[in-house]
PDB file of C-alpha atoms in Angstrom:
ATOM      1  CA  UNK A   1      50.314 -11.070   4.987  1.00 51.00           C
ATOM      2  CA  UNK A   2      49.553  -7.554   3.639  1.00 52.00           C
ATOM      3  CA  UNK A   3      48.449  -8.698  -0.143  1.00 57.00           C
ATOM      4  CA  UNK A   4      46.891 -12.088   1.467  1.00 55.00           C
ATOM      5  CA  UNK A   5      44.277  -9.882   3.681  1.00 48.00           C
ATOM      6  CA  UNK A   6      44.215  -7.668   0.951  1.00 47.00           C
ATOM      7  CA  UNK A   7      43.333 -10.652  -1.483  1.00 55.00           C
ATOM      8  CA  UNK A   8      40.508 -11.577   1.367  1.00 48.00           C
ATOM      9  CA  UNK A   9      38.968  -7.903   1.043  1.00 58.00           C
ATOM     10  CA  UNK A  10      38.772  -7.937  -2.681  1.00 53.00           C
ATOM     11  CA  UNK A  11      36.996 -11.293  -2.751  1.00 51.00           C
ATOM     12  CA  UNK A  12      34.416 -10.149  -0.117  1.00 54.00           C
ATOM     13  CA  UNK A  13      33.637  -7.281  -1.663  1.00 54.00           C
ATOM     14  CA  UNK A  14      32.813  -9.196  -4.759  1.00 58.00           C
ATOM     15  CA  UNK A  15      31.244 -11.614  -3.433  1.00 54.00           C
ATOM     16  CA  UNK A  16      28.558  -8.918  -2.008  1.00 53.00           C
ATOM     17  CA  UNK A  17      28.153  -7.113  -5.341  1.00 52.00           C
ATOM     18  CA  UNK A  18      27.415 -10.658  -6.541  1.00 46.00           C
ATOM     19  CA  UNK A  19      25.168 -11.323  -4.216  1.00 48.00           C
ATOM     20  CA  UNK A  20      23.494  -7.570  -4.006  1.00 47.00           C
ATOM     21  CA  UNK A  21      22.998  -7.866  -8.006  1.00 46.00           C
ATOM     22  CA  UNK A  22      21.415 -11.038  -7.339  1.00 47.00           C
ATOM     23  CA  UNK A  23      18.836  -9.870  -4.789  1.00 47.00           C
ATOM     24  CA  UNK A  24      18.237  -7.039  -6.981  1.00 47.00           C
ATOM     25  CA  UNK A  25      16.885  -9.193  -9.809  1.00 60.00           C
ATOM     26  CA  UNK A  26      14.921 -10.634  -7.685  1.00 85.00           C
ATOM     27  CA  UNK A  27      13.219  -7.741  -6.327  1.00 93.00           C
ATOM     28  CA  UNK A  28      10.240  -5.505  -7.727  1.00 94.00           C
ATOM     29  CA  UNK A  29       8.421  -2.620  -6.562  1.00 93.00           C
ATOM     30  CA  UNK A  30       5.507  -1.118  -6.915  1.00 93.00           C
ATOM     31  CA  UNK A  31       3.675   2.232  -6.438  1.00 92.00           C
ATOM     32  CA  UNK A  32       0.662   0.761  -4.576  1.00 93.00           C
ATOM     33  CA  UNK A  33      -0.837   4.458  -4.264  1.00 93.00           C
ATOM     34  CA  UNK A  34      -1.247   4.879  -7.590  1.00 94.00           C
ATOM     35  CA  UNK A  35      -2.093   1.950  -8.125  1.00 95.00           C
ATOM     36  CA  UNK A  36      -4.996   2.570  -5.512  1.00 93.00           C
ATOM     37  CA  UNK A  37      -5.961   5.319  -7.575  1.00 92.00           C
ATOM     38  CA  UNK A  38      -5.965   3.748 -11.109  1.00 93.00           C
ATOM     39  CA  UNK A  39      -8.205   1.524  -9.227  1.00 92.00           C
ATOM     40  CA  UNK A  40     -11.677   1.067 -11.287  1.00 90.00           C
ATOM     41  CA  UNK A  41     -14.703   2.714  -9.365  1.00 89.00           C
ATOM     42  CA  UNK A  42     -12.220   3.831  -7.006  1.00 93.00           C
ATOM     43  CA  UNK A  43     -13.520   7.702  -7.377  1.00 93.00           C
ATOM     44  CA  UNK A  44     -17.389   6.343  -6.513  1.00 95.00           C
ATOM     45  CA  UNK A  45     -15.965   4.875  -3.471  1.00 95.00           C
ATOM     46  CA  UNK A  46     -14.230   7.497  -2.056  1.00 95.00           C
ATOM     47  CA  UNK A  47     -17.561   9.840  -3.216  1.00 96.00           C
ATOM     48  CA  UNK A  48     -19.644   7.155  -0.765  1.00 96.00           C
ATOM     49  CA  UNK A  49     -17.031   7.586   1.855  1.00 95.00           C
ATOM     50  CA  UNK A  50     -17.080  11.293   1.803  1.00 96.00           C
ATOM     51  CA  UNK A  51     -20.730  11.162   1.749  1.00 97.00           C
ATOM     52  CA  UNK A  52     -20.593   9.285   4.748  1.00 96.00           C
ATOM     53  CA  UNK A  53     -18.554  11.282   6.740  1.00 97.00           C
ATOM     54  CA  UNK A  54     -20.312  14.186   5.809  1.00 98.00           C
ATOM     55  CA  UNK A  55     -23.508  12.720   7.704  1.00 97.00           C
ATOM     56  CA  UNK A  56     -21.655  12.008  10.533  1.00 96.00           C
ATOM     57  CA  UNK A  57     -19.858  15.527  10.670  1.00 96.00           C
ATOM     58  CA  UNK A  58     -23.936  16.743  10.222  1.00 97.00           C
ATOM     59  CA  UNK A  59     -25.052  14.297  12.556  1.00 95.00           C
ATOM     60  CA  UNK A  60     -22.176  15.560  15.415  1.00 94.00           C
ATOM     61  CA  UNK A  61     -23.089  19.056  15.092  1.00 95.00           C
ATOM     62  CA  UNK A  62     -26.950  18.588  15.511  1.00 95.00           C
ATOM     63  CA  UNK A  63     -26.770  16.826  18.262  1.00 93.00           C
ATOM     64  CA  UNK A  64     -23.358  18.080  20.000  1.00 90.00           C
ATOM     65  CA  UNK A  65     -24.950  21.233  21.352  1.00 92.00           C
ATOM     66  CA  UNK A  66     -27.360  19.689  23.398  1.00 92.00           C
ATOM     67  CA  UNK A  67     -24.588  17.283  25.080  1.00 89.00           C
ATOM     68  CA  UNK A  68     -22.283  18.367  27.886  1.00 93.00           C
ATOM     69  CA  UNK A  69     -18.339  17.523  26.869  1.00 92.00           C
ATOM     70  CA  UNK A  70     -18.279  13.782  27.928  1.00 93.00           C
ATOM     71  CA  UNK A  71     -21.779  13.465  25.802  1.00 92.00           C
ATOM     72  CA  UNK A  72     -20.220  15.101  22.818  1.00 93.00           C
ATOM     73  CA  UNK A  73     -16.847  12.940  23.014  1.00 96.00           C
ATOM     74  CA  UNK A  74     -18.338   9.658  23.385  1.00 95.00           C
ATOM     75  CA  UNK A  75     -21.108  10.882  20.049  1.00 94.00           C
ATOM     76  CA  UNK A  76     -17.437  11.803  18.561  1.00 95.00           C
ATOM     77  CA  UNK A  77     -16.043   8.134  18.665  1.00 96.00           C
ATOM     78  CA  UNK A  78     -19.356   6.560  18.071  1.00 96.00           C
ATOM     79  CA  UNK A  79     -19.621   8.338  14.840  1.00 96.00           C
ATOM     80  CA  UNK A  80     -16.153   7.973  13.944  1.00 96.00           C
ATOM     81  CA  UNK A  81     -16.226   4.292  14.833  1.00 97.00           C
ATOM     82  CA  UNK A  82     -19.047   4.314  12.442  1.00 96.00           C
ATOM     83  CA  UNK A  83     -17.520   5.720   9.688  1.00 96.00           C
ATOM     84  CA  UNK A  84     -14.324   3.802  10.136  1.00 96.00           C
ATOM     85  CA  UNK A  85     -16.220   0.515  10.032  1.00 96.00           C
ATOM     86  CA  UNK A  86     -17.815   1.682   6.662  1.00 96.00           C
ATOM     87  CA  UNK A  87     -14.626   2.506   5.267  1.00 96.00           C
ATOM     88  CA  UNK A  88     -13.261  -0.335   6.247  1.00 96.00           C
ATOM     89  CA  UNK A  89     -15.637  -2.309   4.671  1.00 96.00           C
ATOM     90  CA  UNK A  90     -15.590  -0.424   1.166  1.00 96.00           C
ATOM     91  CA  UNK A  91     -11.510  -0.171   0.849  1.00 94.00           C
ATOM     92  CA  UNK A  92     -10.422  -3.804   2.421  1.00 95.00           C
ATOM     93  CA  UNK A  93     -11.365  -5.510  -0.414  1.00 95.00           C
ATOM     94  CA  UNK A  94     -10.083  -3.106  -2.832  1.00 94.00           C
ATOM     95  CA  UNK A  95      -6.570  -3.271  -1.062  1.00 94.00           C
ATOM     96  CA  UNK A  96      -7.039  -7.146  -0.767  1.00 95.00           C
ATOM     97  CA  UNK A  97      -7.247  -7.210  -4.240  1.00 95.00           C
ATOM     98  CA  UNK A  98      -4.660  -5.527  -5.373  1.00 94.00           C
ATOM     99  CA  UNK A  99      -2.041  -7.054  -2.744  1.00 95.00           C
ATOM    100  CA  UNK A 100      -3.639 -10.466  -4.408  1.00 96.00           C
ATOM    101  CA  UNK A 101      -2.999  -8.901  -8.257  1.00 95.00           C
ATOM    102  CA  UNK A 102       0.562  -7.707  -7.023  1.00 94.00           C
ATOM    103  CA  UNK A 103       1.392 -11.791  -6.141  1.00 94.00           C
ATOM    104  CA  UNK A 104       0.579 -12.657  -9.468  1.00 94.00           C
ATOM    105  CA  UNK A 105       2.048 -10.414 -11.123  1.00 94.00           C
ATOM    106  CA  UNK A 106       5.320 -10.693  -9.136  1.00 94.00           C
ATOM    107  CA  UNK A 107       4.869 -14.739  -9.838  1.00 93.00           C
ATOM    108  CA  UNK A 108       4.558 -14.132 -13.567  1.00 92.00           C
ATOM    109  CA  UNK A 109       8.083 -12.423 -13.619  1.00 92.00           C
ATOM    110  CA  UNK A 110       9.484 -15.146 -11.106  1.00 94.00           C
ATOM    111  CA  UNK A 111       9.934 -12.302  -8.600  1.00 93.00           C
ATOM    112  CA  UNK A 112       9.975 -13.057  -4.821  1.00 92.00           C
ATOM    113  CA  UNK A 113      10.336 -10.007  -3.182  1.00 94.00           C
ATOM    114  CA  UNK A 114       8.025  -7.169  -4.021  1.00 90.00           C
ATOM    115  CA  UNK A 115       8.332  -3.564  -1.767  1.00 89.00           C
ATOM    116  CA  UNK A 116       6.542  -0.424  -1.969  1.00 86.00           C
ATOM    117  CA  UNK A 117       8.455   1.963  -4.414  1.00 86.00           C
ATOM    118  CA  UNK A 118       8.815   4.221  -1.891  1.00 86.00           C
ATOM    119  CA  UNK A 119      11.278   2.282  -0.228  1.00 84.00           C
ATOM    120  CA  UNK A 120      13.405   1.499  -3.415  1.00 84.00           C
ATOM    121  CA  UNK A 121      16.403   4.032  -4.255  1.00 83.00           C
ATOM    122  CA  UNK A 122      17.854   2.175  -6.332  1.00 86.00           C
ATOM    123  CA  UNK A 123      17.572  -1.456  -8.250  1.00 87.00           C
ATOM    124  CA  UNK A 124      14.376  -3.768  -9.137  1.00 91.00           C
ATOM    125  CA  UNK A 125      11.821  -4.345 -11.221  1.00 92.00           C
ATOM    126  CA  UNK A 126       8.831  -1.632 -11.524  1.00 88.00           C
ATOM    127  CA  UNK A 127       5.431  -3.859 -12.241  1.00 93.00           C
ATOM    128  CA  UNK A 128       3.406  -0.938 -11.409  1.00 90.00           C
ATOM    129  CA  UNK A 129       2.149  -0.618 -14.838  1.00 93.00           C
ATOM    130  CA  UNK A 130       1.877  -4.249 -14.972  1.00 93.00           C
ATOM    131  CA  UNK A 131      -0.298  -4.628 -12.071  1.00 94.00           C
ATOM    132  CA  UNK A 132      -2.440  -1.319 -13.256  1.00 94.00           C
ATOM    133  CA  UNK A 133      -3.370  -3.254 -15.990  1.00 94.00           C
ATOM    134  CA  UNK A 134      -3.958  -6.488 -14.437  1.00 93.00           C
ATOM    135  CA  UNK A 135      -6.310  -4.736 -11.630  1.00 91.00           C
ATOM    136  CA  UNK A 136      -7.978  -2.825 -14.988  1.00 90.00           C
ATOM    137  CA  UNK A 137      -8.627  -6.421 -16.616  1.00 88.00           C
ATOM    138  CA  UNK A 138     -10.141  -7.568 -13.234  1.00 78.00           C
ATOM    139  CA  UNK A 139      -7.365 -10.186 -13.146  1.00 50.00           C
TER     140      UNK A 139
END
C-alpha cells in the first residue's frame, strides 16, 4: 500500500513538471515599459504632455486666488480632466499599438500566453527585443 501511494506521488509529481515545462514554452514576456520608452517619438509626446500640464498648473494658479475653496476644487478637476483627456488621447494609441505588435510577435513564435516581465520569476520566452524592433520598423 505504502510503495503503491508512493508510486501515485511520483507519477503526479511528474506529470506536473511535464505539464509546468509545457506551459513554460508556451509562455513569453515582455518588458512593456521599456518597450514604451524605445517607443519612436515617444520623448515629443511626453514633451507635449508636460507642456500641457504645465498650462494647466499656470492656468490653476492664475485663476485659483480669486476662487473661494469649492471654486478652486472644481477649476482643479476641470483642468485635470482636461489634461487627462489629452493624454489619453496622445498615449492610447501608442499603447494600442504596441499591445497589437506584442500579438504578432507572440504569433510569429507560436506563443499563446504573453505576461508582463514583471510578473515572470522564472521560465518563458523574452520577445522584448523582438517587439522593440518590430514597433521601430512600424510593424
Amino acid at each position: 500500500m505504502k510503495k503503491s501511494l508512493l508510486t501515485l506521488i511520483m507519477a503526479l509529481v511528474m506529470a506536473l513538471a511535464c505539464a509546468t515545462s509545457a506551459f513554460a514554452e508556451d509562455l513569453g514576456y515582455v518588458n512593456v515599459e521599456r518597450v514604451f520608452r524605445s517607443y519612436p517619438d515617444i520623448q515629443t509626446t511626453m514633451s507635449v504632455i508636460n507642456l500641457e500640464r504645465q498650462k494647466a498648473e499656470n492656468e490653476f494658479n492664475e485663476k485659483a486666488p480669486k476662487l473661494d475653496d469649492k471654486g478652486r476644487r472644481e477649476l482643479g478637476e476641470k483642468l485635470s480632466a482636461q489634461v487627462d483627456k489629452k493624454e489619453a488621447s496622445l498615449l492610447n494609441p501608442i499603447r494600442e499599438k504596441i499591445r497589437k505588435t506584442i500579438g504578432q510577435v507572440a504569433k510569429a513564435h507560436g506563443i499563446a500566453n504573453v505576461v508582463d516581465a514583471s510578473a515572470v520569476v522564472f521560465g518563458g520566452k523574452d520577445l522584448t527585443e523582438e517587439v522593440i524592433a518590430a514597433v521601430a520598423q512600424g510593424k
